[in-house]
PDB file of C-alpha atoms and ligand atoms in Angstrom:
ATOM      1  CA  SER C   1     -11.504  -8.199  -9.769  1.00 86.00           C
ATOM      2  CA  GLU C   2     -11.228  -6.379  -6.403  1.00 91.00           C
ATOM      3  CA  VAL C   3      -8.103  -5.692  -4.782  1.00 91.00           C
ATOM      4  CA  LEU C   4      -8.975  -3.498  -1.440  1.00 94.00           C
ATOM      5  CA  THR C   5     -11.710  -3.319   0.431  1.00 94.00           C
ATOM      6  CA  VAL C   6     -12.979  -0.830   2.956  1.00 93.00           C
ATOM      7  CA  GLU C   7     -15.578  -1.235   4.813  1.00 92.00           C
ATOM      8  CA  HIS C   8     -17.759   1.107   7.419  1.00 91.00           C
ATOM      9  CA  LEU C   9     -14.266   1.361   8.354  1.00 92.00           C
ATOM     10  CA  ARG C  10     -13.337   3.354  12.306  1.00 92.00           C
ATOM     11  CA  LYS C  11     -10.034   3.637  14.808  1.00 93.00           C
ATOM     12  CA  ILE C  12     -10.828   4.912  17.572  1.00 93.00           C
ATOM     13  CA  TYR C  13      -7.251   5.636  19.293  1.00 93.00           C
ATOM     14  CA  ASN C  14      -7.566   4.543  22.639  1.00 93.00           C
ATOM     15  CA  GLU C  15     -10.402   2.683  23.251  1.00 92.00           C
ATOM     16  CA  GLY C  16     -11.905   2.876  26.320  1.00 91.00           C
ATOM     17  CA  LYS C  17      -9.783   5.185  27.911  1.00 94.00           C
ATOM     18  CA  PRO C  18     -10.817   8.467  28.650  1.00 94.00           C
ATOM     19  CA  GLN C  19      -7.742  10.105  26.332  1.00 93.00           C
ATOM     20  CA  ALA C  20      -9.866   8.098  23.859  1.00 91.00           C
ATOM     21  CA  LYS C  21     -10.490   9.853  20.154  1.00 89.00           C
ATOM     22  CA  THR C  22     -11.501   9.184  17.213  1.00 89.00           C
ATOM     23  CA  ALA C  23      -9.502   9.188  13.672  1.00 90.00           C
ATOM     24  CA  ILE C  24     -11.844   7.715  11.549  1.00 89.00           C
ATOM     25  CA  ASP C  25     -15.025   7.700  11.577  1.00 87.00           C
ATOM     26  CA  ASP C  26     -16.817   5.921   8.625  1.00 85.00           C
ATOM     27  CA  VAL C  27     -14.755   5.069   5.174  1.00 89.00           C
ATOM     28  CA  SER C  28     -15.887   2.898   3.185  1.00 89.00           C
ATOM     29  CA  PHE C  29     -14.392   2.361  -0.514  1.00 90.00           C
ATOM     30  CA  THR C  30     -12.624  -0.453  -3.087  1.00 91.00           C
ATOM     31  CA  VAL C  31     -10.263  -0.518  -5.120  1.00 93.00           C
ATOM     32  CA  SER C  32      -9.778  -2.611  -8.121  1.00 93.00           C
ATOM     33  CA  LYS C  33      -6.805  -3.888  -9.990  1.00 93.00           C
ATOM     34  CA  GLY C  34      -4.647  -2.251 -11.696  1.00 92.00           C
ATOM     35  CA  GLU C  35      -6.419   0.895 -10.199  1.00 93.00           C
ATOM     36  CA  PHE C  36      -4.478   4.104  -8.970  1.00 93.00           C
ATOM     37  CA  VAL C  37      -6.248   5.891  -5.873  1.00 93.00           C
ATOM     38  CA  CYS C  38      -5.365   8.724  -4.428  1.00 92.00           C
ATOM     39  CA  ILE C  39      -6.544   9.082  -0.131  1.00 92.00           C
ATOM     40  CA  VAL C  40      -6.818  12.962  -0.093  1.00 90.00           C
ATOM     41  CA  GLY C  41      -7.551  15.101   2.936  1.00 87.00           C
ATOM     42  CA  PRO C  42      -6.263  17.776   5.381  1.00 84.00           C
ATOM     43  CA  SER C  43      -3.392  17.565   8.312  1.00 85.00           C
ATOM     44  CA  GLY C  44      -5.546  15.226  11.099  1.00 85.00           C
ATOM     45  CA  ALA C  45      -7.964  13.789   8.689  1.00 87.00           C
ATOM     46  CA  GLY C  46      -7.123   9.849   9.060  1.00 90.00           C
ATOM     47  CA  LYS C  47      -5.105   9.338   6.449  1.00 90.00           C
ATOM     48  CA  THR C  48      -1.942   7.557   7.487  1.00 90.00           C
ATOM     49  CA  THR C  49      -4.222   6.094   9.678  1.00 92.00           C
ATOM     50  CA  LEU C  50      -5.665   5.143   7.357  1.00 92.00           C
ATOM     51  CA  LEU C  51      -3.057   3.107   5.289  1.00 91.00           C
ATOM     52  CA  ARG C  52      -1.688   1.824   9.028  1.00 90.00           C
ATOM     53  CA  CYS C  53      -5.105  -0.236   9.734  1.00 92.00           C
ATOM     54  CA  ILE C  54      -5.216  -1.150   5.012  1.00 90.00           C
ATOM     55  CA  SER C  55      -1.183  -2.622   5.812  1.00 86.00           C
ATOM     56  CA  GLY C  56      -1.892  -4.538   9.365  1.00 84.00           C
ATOM     57  CA  LEU C  57       0.401  -1.780  11.625  1.00 84.00           C
ATOM     58  CA  ALA C  58      -2.860  -0.630  13.756  1.00 89.00           C
ATOM     59  CA  LYS C  59      -5.963  -2.563  14.396  1.00 90.00           C
ATOM     60  CA  ALA C  60      -9.640  -1.390  13.384  1.00 92.00           C
ATOM     61  CA  SER C  61     -11.950  -0.385  15.724  1.00 94.00           C
ATOM     62  CA  SER C  62     -14.176  -1.779  13.357  1.00 93.00           C
ATOM     63  CA  GLY C  63     -15.487  -2.409   9.937  1.00 93.00           C
ATOM     64  CA  THR C  64     -14.348  -5.517   7.268  1.00 91.00           C
ATOM     65  CA  LEU C  65     -10.944  -4.393   5.532  1.00 92.00           C
ATOM     66  CA  ALA C  66     -10.416  -7.501   2.507  1.00 91.00           C
ATOM     67  CA  PHE C  67      -7.816  -7.539   0.712  1.00 89.00           C
ATOM     68  CA  GLU C  68      -7.861  -9.969  -2.926  1.00 86.00           C
ATOM     69  CA  GLY C  69     -11.619 -11.011  -1.294  1.00 84.00           C
ATOM     70  CA  THR C  70     -10.163 -11.848   2.165  1.00 84.00           C
ATOM     71  CA  PRO C  71     -10.270 -10.228   5.020  1.00 84.00           C
ATOM     72  CA  LEU C  72      -7.454  -9.144   5.942  1.00 78.00           C
ATOM     73  CA  THR C  73      -6.149  -9.896   9.748  1.00 72.00           C
ATOM     74  CA  ALA C  74      -2.573 -10.143   9.234  1.00 69.00           C
ATOM     75  CA  VAL C  75      -0.005  -7.766   7.316  1.00 68.00           C
ATOM     76  CA  PRO C  76      -0.656  -9.126   3.670  1.00 70.00           C
ATOM     77  CA  ASP C  77       2.499 -10.627   2.703  1.00 75.00           C
ATOM     78  CA  GLN C  78       1.624  -9.483  -1.552  1.00 80.00           C
ATOM     79  CA  LEU C  79       1.784  -5.354  -0.176  1.00 83.00           C
ATOM     80  CA  GLY C  80       4.273  -3.443  -0.771  1.00 84.00           C
ATOM     81  CA  LEU C  81       4.732   0.001   1.509  1.00 83.00           C
ATOM     82  CA  VAL C  82       6.214   2.961   0.760  1.00 86.00           C
ATOM     83  CA  PHE C  83       7.134   6.154   3.698  1.00 82.00           C
ATOM     84  CA  GLN C  84       7.731   9.788   4.109  1.00 78.00           C
ATOM     85  CA  ASP C  85       9.985   8.713   5.878  1.00 76.00           C
ATOM     86  CA  TYR C  86      12.204   6.708   3.869  1.00 69.00           C
ATOM     87  CA  GLY C  87      15.544   8.196   5.366  1.00 62.00           C
ATOM     88  CA  ARG C  88      14.589   6.198   8.379  1.00 71.00           C
ATOM     89  CA  SER C  89      12.909   3.348   6.423  1.00 84.00           C
ATOM     90  CA  LEU C  90      16.455   2.032   5.482  1.00 92.00           C
ATOM     91  CA  TYR C  91      19.042   0.533   6.655  1.00 93.00           C
ATOM     92  CA  PRO C  92      22.547   2.794   6.859  1.00 92.00           C
ATOM     93  CA  TRP C  93      24.680  -0.142   7.542  1.00 94.00           C
ATOM     94  CA  PHE C  94      23.650  -1.757   4.617  1.00 96.00           C
ATOM     95  CA  THR C  95      24.649  -1.065   0.983  1.00 97.00           C
ATOM     96  CA  ASN C  96      21.765  -0.415  -1.731  1.00 97.00           C
ATOM     97  CA  ALA C  97      21.218  -3.561  -2.863  1.00 97.00           C
ATOM     98  CA  LYS C  98      21.090  -5.804   0.628  1.00 96.00           C
ATOM     99  CA  ASN C  99      18.104  -2.869   1.493  1.00 96.00           C
ATOM    100  CA  VAL C 100      16.579  -3.495  -1.582  1.00 96.00           C
ATOM    101  CA  GLY C 101      17.074  -7.475  -1.033  1.00 96.00           C
ATOM    102  CA  LEU C 102      15.345  -7.262   2.725  1.00 94.00           C
ATOM    103  CA  PRO C 103      12.405  -8.343   1.460  1.00 91.00           C
ATOM    104  CA  LEU C 104      12.879 -11.060  -0.816  1.00 94.00           C
ATOM    105  CA  ALA C 105      15.587 -12.547   1.696  1.00 94.00           C
ATOM    106  CA  ALA C 106      13.060 -12.544   4.840  1.00 91.00           C
ATOM    107  CA  ARG C 107      11.075 -14.291   1.807  1.00 90.00           C
ATOM    108  CA  GLY C 108      13.561 -17.162   1.442  1.00 93.00           C
ATOM    109  CA  MET C 109      15.014 -16.171  -2.157  1.00 95.00           C
ATOM    110  CA  PRO C 110      17.717 -18.139  -2.883  1.00 96.00           C
ATOM    111  CA  LYS C 111      20.980 -15.446  -2.890  1.00 95.00           C
ATOM    112  CA  ALA C 112      21.936 -15.980  -6.210  1.00 96.00           C
ATOM    113  CA  GLN C 113      18.261 -15.210  -7.645  1.00 96.00           C
ATOM    114  CA  ARG C 114      17.755 -12.499  -5.116  1.00 96.00           C
ATOM    115  CA  ALA C 115      20.353 -10.425  -6.464  1.00 96.00           C
ATOM    116  CA  GLU C 116      19.280 -11.082 -10.010  1.00 96.00           C
ATOM    117  CA  ARG C 117      15.736  -9.508  -8.881  1.00 96.00           C
ATOM    118  CA  VAL C 118      17.853  -6.505  -6.726  1.00 97.00           C
ATOM    119  CA  SER C 119      19.399  -5.366 -10.192  1.00 96.00           C
ATOM    120  CA  GLU C 120      16.827  -5.583 -11.677  1.00 94.00           C
ATOM    121  CA  VAL C 121      14.011  -3.535  -9.372  1.00 94.00           C
ATOM    122  CA  LEU C 122      17.044  -0.825  -8.783  1.00 95.00           C
ATOM    123  CA  ALA C 123      17.869  -0.705 -12.669  1.00 93.00           C
ATOM    124  CA  LYS C 124      13.406  -0.341 -12.945  1.00 90.00           C
ATOM    125  CA  VAL C 125      13.937   2.858 -11.073  1.00 91.00           C
ATOM    126  CA  GLY C 126      16.971   4.179 -12.611  1.00 92.00           C
ATOM    127  CA  LEU C 127      20.077   2.914  -9.697  1.00 93.00           C
ATOM    128  CA  GLY C 128      21.690   0.445 -11.507  1.00 92.00           C
ATOM    129  CA  HIS C 129      25.279   2.450 -10.639  1.00 94.00           C
ATOM    130  CA  VAL C 130      24.741   2.469  -7.415  1.00 96.00           C
ATOM    131  CA  GLU C 131      23.792  -1.295  -6.387  1.00 96.00           C
ATOM    132  CA  LYS C 132      27.652  -1.394  -3.799  1.00 96.00           C
ATOM    133  CA  GLN C 133      27.225   2.215  -2.877  1.00 97.00           C
ATOM    134  CA  TYR C 134      24.965   3.045   0.549  1.00 96.00           C
ATOM    135  CA  PRO C 135      21.871   4.134   1.655  1.00 95.00           C
ATOM    136  CA  TRP C 136      24.053   7.199   2.910  1.00 93.00           C
ATOM    137  CA  GLU C 137      25.517   8.712   0.249  1.00 95.00           C
ATOM    138  CA  LEU C 138      22.184   9.453  -2.068  1.00 93.00           C
ATOM    139  CA  SER C 139      20.449  12.610  -2.476  1.00 91.00           C
ATOM    140  CA  GLY C 140      17.070  12.118  -0.967  1.00 89.00           C
ATOM    141  CA  GLY C 141      15.818  11.728  -4.224  1.00 90.00           C
ATOM    142  CA  MET C 142      17.627   8.391  -5.263  1.00 92.00           C
ATOM    143  CA  GLN C 143      16.745   7.428  -1.201  1.00 93.00           C
ATOM    144  CA  GLN C 144      12.999   7.472  -2.078  1.00 91.00           C
ATOM    145  CA  ARG C 145      14.008   5.728  -4.847  1.00 92.00           C
ATOM    146  CA  VAL C 146      16.275   2.548  -3.704  1.00 94.00           C
ATOM    147  CA  ALA C 147      12.821   2.252  -0.811  1.00 93.00           C
ATOM    148  CA  ILE C 148      10.536   2.324  -3.479  1.00 92.00           C
ATOM    149  CA  ALA C 149      12.561  -0.004  -5.554  1.00 93.00           C
ATOM    150  CA  ARG C 150      12.880  -2.388  -2.110  1.00 93.00           C
ATOM    151  CA  ALA C 151       8.527  -2.165  -2.388  1.00 90.00           C
ATOM    152  CA  LEU C 152       8.756  -3.251  -5.697  1.00 91.00           C
ATOM    153  CA  SER C 153      10.912  -6.211  -4.908  1.00 92.00           C
ATOM    154  CA  TYR C 154       8.617  -8.761  -4.284  1.00 88.00           C
ATOM    155  CA  LYS C 155       6.006  -7.530  -7.252  1.00 87.00           C
ATOM    156  CA  PRO C 156       3.524  -7.333  -4.168  1.00 90.00           C
ATOM    157  CA  ASP C 157      -0.721  -6.759  -5.587  1.00 89.00           C
ATOM    158  CA  LEU C 158      -0.498  -3.645  -3.926  1.00 92.00           C
ATOM    159  CA  LEU C 159       1.469  -0.919  -3.544  1.00 93.00           C
ATOM    160  CA  LEU C 160       0.911   1.301  -0.589  1.00 93.00           C
ATOM    161  CA  MET C 161       2.217   4.419  -0.508  1.00 93.00           C
ATOM    162  CA  ASP C 162       1.660   8.271   2.182  1.00 92.00           C
ATOM    163  CA  GLU C 163       3.402  11.044   1.595  1.00 91.00           C
ATOM    164  CA  PRO C 164       5.532   9.275  -0.467  1.00 90.00           C
ATOM    165  CA  PHE C 165       7.522  12.400  -2.130  1.00 89.00           C
ATOM    166  CA  ALA C 166       6.345  14.816   0.464  1.00 85.00           C
ATOM    167  CA  SER C 167       9.734  15.502   2.204  1.00 82.00           C
ATOM    168  CA  VAL C 168      11.648  15.454  -2.131  1.00 86.00           C
ATOM    169  CA  ASP C 169      12.402  19.109  -3.732  1.00 88.00           C
ATOM    170  CA  ALA C 170       9.843  20.601  -6.341  1.00 89.00           C
ATOM    171  CA  GLN C 171      11.836  18.796  -9.696  1.00 91.00           C
ATOM    172  CA  THR C 172      12.848  15.371  -7.779  1.00 89.00           C
ATOM    173  CA  ARG C 173       8.503  15.014  -6.542  1.00 90.00           C
ATOM    174  CA  PHE C 174       8.137  15.330 -11.042  1.00 91.00           C
ATOM    175  CA  ASP C 175      10.909  12.824 -11.582  1.00 90.00           C
ATOM    176  CA  LEU C 176       9.321  10.715  -9.036  1.00 90.00           C
ATOM    177  CA  GLU C 177       5.814  10.931  -9.600  1.00 92.00           C
ATOM    178  CA  ASP C 178       6.945   9.975 -12.933  1.00 92.00           C
ATOM    179  CA  LEU C 179       8.811   7.191 -11.937  1.00 91.00           C
ATOM    180  CA  ILE C 180       5.879   5.550  -9.937  1.00 92.00           C
ATOM    181  CA  LEU C 181       3.412   6.424 -13.695  1.00 92.00           C
ATOM    182  CA  THR C 182       5.862   3.922 -15.711  1.00 91.00           C
ATOM    183  CA  VAL C 183       6.341   1.735 -13.113  1.00 90.00           C
ATOM    184  CA  ARG C 184       2.304   1.407 -12.716  1.00 89.00           C
ATOM    185  CA  ARG C 185       2.075   1.053 -16.520  1.00 89.00           C
ATOM    186  CA  GLU C 186       4.828  -0.756 -16.672  1.00 89.00           C
ATOM    187  CA  LEU C 187       3.743  -3.576 -13.792  1.00 87.00           C
ATOM    188  CA  GLY C 188       0.564  -3.059 -14.477  1.00 88.00           C
ATOM    189  CA  ILE C 189       0.320  -2.973 -10.009  1.00 91.00           C
ATOM    190  CA  THR C 190      -2.098  -1.442  -8.592  1.00 94.00           C
ATOM    191  CA  VAL C 191      -1.709   1.504  -6.385  1.00 95.00           C
ATOM    192  CA  VAL C 192      -3.104   3.695  -3.065  1.00 95.00           C
ATOM    193  CA  LEU C 193      -1.426   7.065  -2.597  1.00 95.00           C
ATOM    194  CA  VAL C 194      -2.010   8.825  -0.219  1.00 94.00           C
ATOM    195  CA  THR C 195      -1.051  12.492  -0.078  1.00 92.00           C
ATOM    196  CA  HIS C 196      -2.782  16.458   1.710  1.00 87.00           C
ATOM    197  CA  ASP C 197      -1.887  17.619  -2.237  1.00 89.00           C
ATOM    198  CA  ILE C 198      -4.843  17.671  -4.857  1.00 86.00           C
ATOM    199  CA  ASP C 199      -2.938  18.883  -7.648  1.00 87.00           C
ATOM    200  CA  GLU C 200      -0.769  15.890  -6.475  1.00 91.00           C
ATOM    201  CA  ALA C 201      -3.882  13.616  -6.711  1.00 91.00           C
ATOM    202  CA  ILE C 202      -4.533  15.170 -10.113  1.00 88.00           C
ATOM    203  CA  TYR C 203      -1.583  14.382 -11.623  1.00 90.00           C
ATOM    204  CA  LEU C 204      -1.612  10.332 -10.419  1.00 92.00           C
ATOM    205  CA  SER C 205      -4.768   8.783 -10.016  1.00 89.00           C
ATOM    206  CA  ASP C 206      -7.302   7.235 -12.004  1.00 88.00           C
ATOM    207  CA  ARG C 207      -9.943   7.881  -8.592  1.00 88.00           C
ATOM    208  CA  ILE C 208      -9.495  10.444  -5.632  1.00 88.00           C
ATOM    209  CA  VAL C 209     -11.203   9.425  -2.443  1.00 89.00           C
ATOM    210  CA  VAL C 210     -11.259  12.298  -0.371  1.00 87.00           C
ATOM    211  CA  LEU C 211     -11.313  12.258   3.352  1.00 87.00           C
ATOM    212  CA  SER C 212     -13.665  15.205   4.914  1.00 77.00           C
ATOM    213  CA  GLY C 213     -14.671  16.434   8.154  1.00 64.00           C
ATOM    214  CA  SER C 214     -13.466  18.511  10.826  1.00 55.00           C
ATOM    215  CA  PRO C 215      -9.370  16.766  12.056  1.00 41.00           C
ATOM    216  CA  SER C 216     -10.211  14.179  13.913  1.00 43.00           C
ATOM    217  CA  ARG C 217     -14.118  13.323  12.308  1.00 50.00           C
ATOM    218  CA  VAL C 218     -14.551  11.461   8.652  1.00 49.00           C
ATOM    219  CA  ARG C 219     -17.832  12.223   7.620  1.00 50.00           C
ATOM    220  CA  GLU C 220     -17.349  11.327   3.963  1.00 53.00           C
ATOM    221  CA  VAL C 221     -16.168  10.036   1.393  1.00 56.00           C
ATOM    222  CA  VAL C 222     -16.037  11.073  -2.501  1.00 61.00           C
ATOM    223  CA  ASP C 223     -14.615   9.310  -5.182  1.00 64.00           C
ATOM    224  CA  VAL C 224     -13.851  11.901  -7.898  1.00 62.00           C
ATOM    225  CA  PRO C 225     -13.672   9.360 -11.293  1.00 62.00           C
ATOM    226  CA  LEU C 226     -11.337  11.064 -13.595  1.00 60.00           C
ATOM    227  CA  GLY C 227     -11.678   9.855 -16.467  1.00 53.00           C
ATOM    228  CA  ARG C 228      -8.200   9.640 -18.248  1.00 53.00           C
ATOM    229  CA  GLU C 229      -6.623   6.381 -18.974  1.00 50.00           C
TER     230      GLU C 229
HETATM  231  P1  ADP X   1      -3.466   2.270  19.930  1.00 68.00           P
HETATM  232  O1  ADP X   1      -2.695   1.246  20.537  1.00 68.00           O
HETATM  233  O2  ADP X   1      -4.579   3.410  20.890  1.00 68.00           O
HETATM  234  O3  ADP X   1      -4.081   1.828  18.198  1.00 68.00           O
HETATM  235  P2  ADP X   1      -0.995   3.223  19.612  1.00 68.00           P
HETATM  236  O4  ADP X   1      -0.464   1.606  19.620  1.00 68.00           O
HETATM  237  O5  ADP X   1      -1.260   3.963  17.736  1.00 68.00           O
HETATM  238  O6  ADP X   1      -2.455   3.724  19.797  1.00 68.00           O
HETATM  239  O7  ADP X   1      -0.087   4.253  19.558  1.00 68.00           O
HETATM  240  C1  ADP X   1       0.434   3.927  20.949  1.00 68.00           C
HETATM  241  C2  ADP X   1       0.126   5.928  21.280  1.00 68.00           C
HETATM  242  O8  ADP X   1       0.768   7.241  21.499  1.00 68.00           O
HETATM  243  C3  ADP X   1      -1.026   6.218  22.188  1.00 68.00           C
HETATM  244  O9  ADP X   1      -2.131   5.296  22.725  1.00 68.00           O
HETATM  245  C4  ADP X   1      -1.177   7.777  22.082  1.00 68.00           C
HETATM  246  O10 ADP X   1      -1.796   8.158  23.122  1.00 68.00           O
HETATM  247  C5  ADP X   1       0.743   8.090  21.450  1.00 68.00           C
HETATM  248  N1  ADP X   1      -0.151   8.787  20.430  1.00 68.00           N
HETATM  249  C6  ADP X   1       1.210   8.259  18.662  1.00 68.00           C
HETATM  250  N2  ADP X   1       0.592   9.327  17.914  1.00 68.00           N
HETATM  251  C7  ADP X   1      -0.137   9.639  18.463  1.00 68.00           C
HETATM  252  C8  ADP X   1      -0.974  11.625  18.536  1.00 68.00           C
HETATM  253  N3  ADP X   1      -0.180  11.661  16.896  1.00 68.00           N
HETATM  254  N4  ADP X   1      -1.387  11.970  19.157  1.00 68.00           N
HETATM  255  C9  ADP X   1      -1.500  11.395  19.427  1.00 68.00           C
HETATM  256  N5  ADP X   1      -1.573  10.587  20.735  1.00 68.00           N
HETATM  257  C10 ADP X   1       0.439  10.066  19.867  1.00 68.00           C
HETATM  258  P1  ADP X   2      -3.352  12.832   8.427  1.00 68.00           P
HETATM  259  O1  ADP X   2      -2.608  11.651   8.135  1.00 68.00           O
HETATM  260  O2  ADP X   2      -4.991  12.946   7.629  1.00 68.00           O
HETATM  261  O3  ADP X   2      -2.809  13.723   8.891  1.00 68.00           O
HETATM  262  P2  ADP X   2      -3.332  10.480  11.254  1.00 68.00           P
HETATM  263  O4  ADP X   2      -3.673   9.184  10.824  1.00 68.00           O
HETATM  264  O5  ADP X   2      -2.900  10.653  11.753  1.00 68.00           O
HETATM  265  O6  ADP X   2      -4.199  12.383  10.575  1.00 68.00           O
HETATM  266  O7  ADP X   2      -4.250  11.115  12.282  1.00 68.00           O
HETATM  267  C1  ADP X   2      -5.495  11.537  12.444  1.00 68.00           C
HETATM  268  C2  ADP X   2      -6.235  11.943  14.345  1.00 68.00           C
HETATM  269  O8  ADP X   2      -5.563  10.733  14.845  1.00 68.00           O
HETATM  270  C3  ADP X   2      -5.321  13.377  14.229  1.00 68.00           C
HETATM  271  O9  ADP X   2      -6.659  14.026  15.370  1.00 68.00           O
HETATM  272  C4  ADP X   2      -3.867  12.081  15.178  1.00 68.00           C
HETATM  273  O10 ADP X   2      -4.047  13.157  16.155  1.00 68.00           O
HETATM  274  C5  ADP X   2      -4.782  11.039  15.899  1.00 68.00           C
HETATM  275  N1  ADP X   2      -4.276  10.547  16.365  1.00 68.00           N
HETATM  276  C6  ADP X   2      -3.326   9.758  14.797  1.00 68.00           C
HETATM  277  N2  ADP X   2      -2.307   8.842  15.327  1.00 68.00           N
HETATM  278  C7  ADP X   2      -2.459   8.238  16.973  1.00 68.00           C
HETATM  279  C8  ADP X   2      -2.124   7.713  18.016  1.00 68.00           C
HETATM  280  N3  ADP X   2      -1.494   6.874  17.526  1.00 68.00           N
HETATM  281  N4  ADP X   2      -2.780   8.033  18.978  1.00 68.00           N
HETATM  282  C9  ADP X   2      -3.317   9.175  19.077  1.00 68.00           C
HETATM  283  N5  ADP X   2      -3.872   9.682  17.640  1.00 68.00           N
HETATM  284  C10 ADP X   2      -4.035   9.329  17.420  1.00 68.00           C
END
């Protein structure tokens, strides 16, 4: 079954104004349940814009977006988001455990149940020992693990990641890539990950969607089936 459907998506920033800017011209692709899809393209190809439209953070100018068969109108509750800028996505005045539990609190999960789920998900990303510490006490790679744990806390049907490993050193990146692959395998989660790094896309994904064209205008989408388990 299809988790995500993107049909003839177009995004023009400042539409109708002199400074109008087409970020996405015509993008179509689908993501099936359990798939790991990477979206690659050069800087300015519209990758971030695409993820912002999918996650409801930006409004598409035209085209169709559907999540599990339902047209997207608001930010879907079953969406996990991880951005490059993990440093700013965690609240420094909350412990790591509290940061991870925020989406659960927002969904009204009782405290005891929340604590249990937070411990479980932090252990899954290898950070069971830093529950009571604060994000700023951790390395960049560990902070990104906390951000991933937070996105996984409410068992999202779709995990959306925008250049999640771009701000960490090479070894940490390899560790995080393997973590994501393990988590994905164990949870059977559907993942869409944006990267400008084709090697990363080949290593991680089942399918690659290539955004190409001049910087501000996406001309085509190419699906590259990798035939990998
Ligand atoms: P819109 O309301 O057109 O969807 P946003 O709310 O996403 O646009 O952005 C608000 C404003 O911020 C834009 O009108 C634009 O002038 C400015 N802006 C933000 N990021 C960029 C960027 N990467 N390039 C140019 N302008 C930008
Ligand atoms: P990528 O993530 O592939 O680097 P982006 O989605 O950030 O590409 O940007 C695509 C194009 O849209 C770029 O030309 C960028 O300058 C422009 N853009 C991005 N955000 C805004 C915005 N808020 N307002 C105006 N233009 C924007």
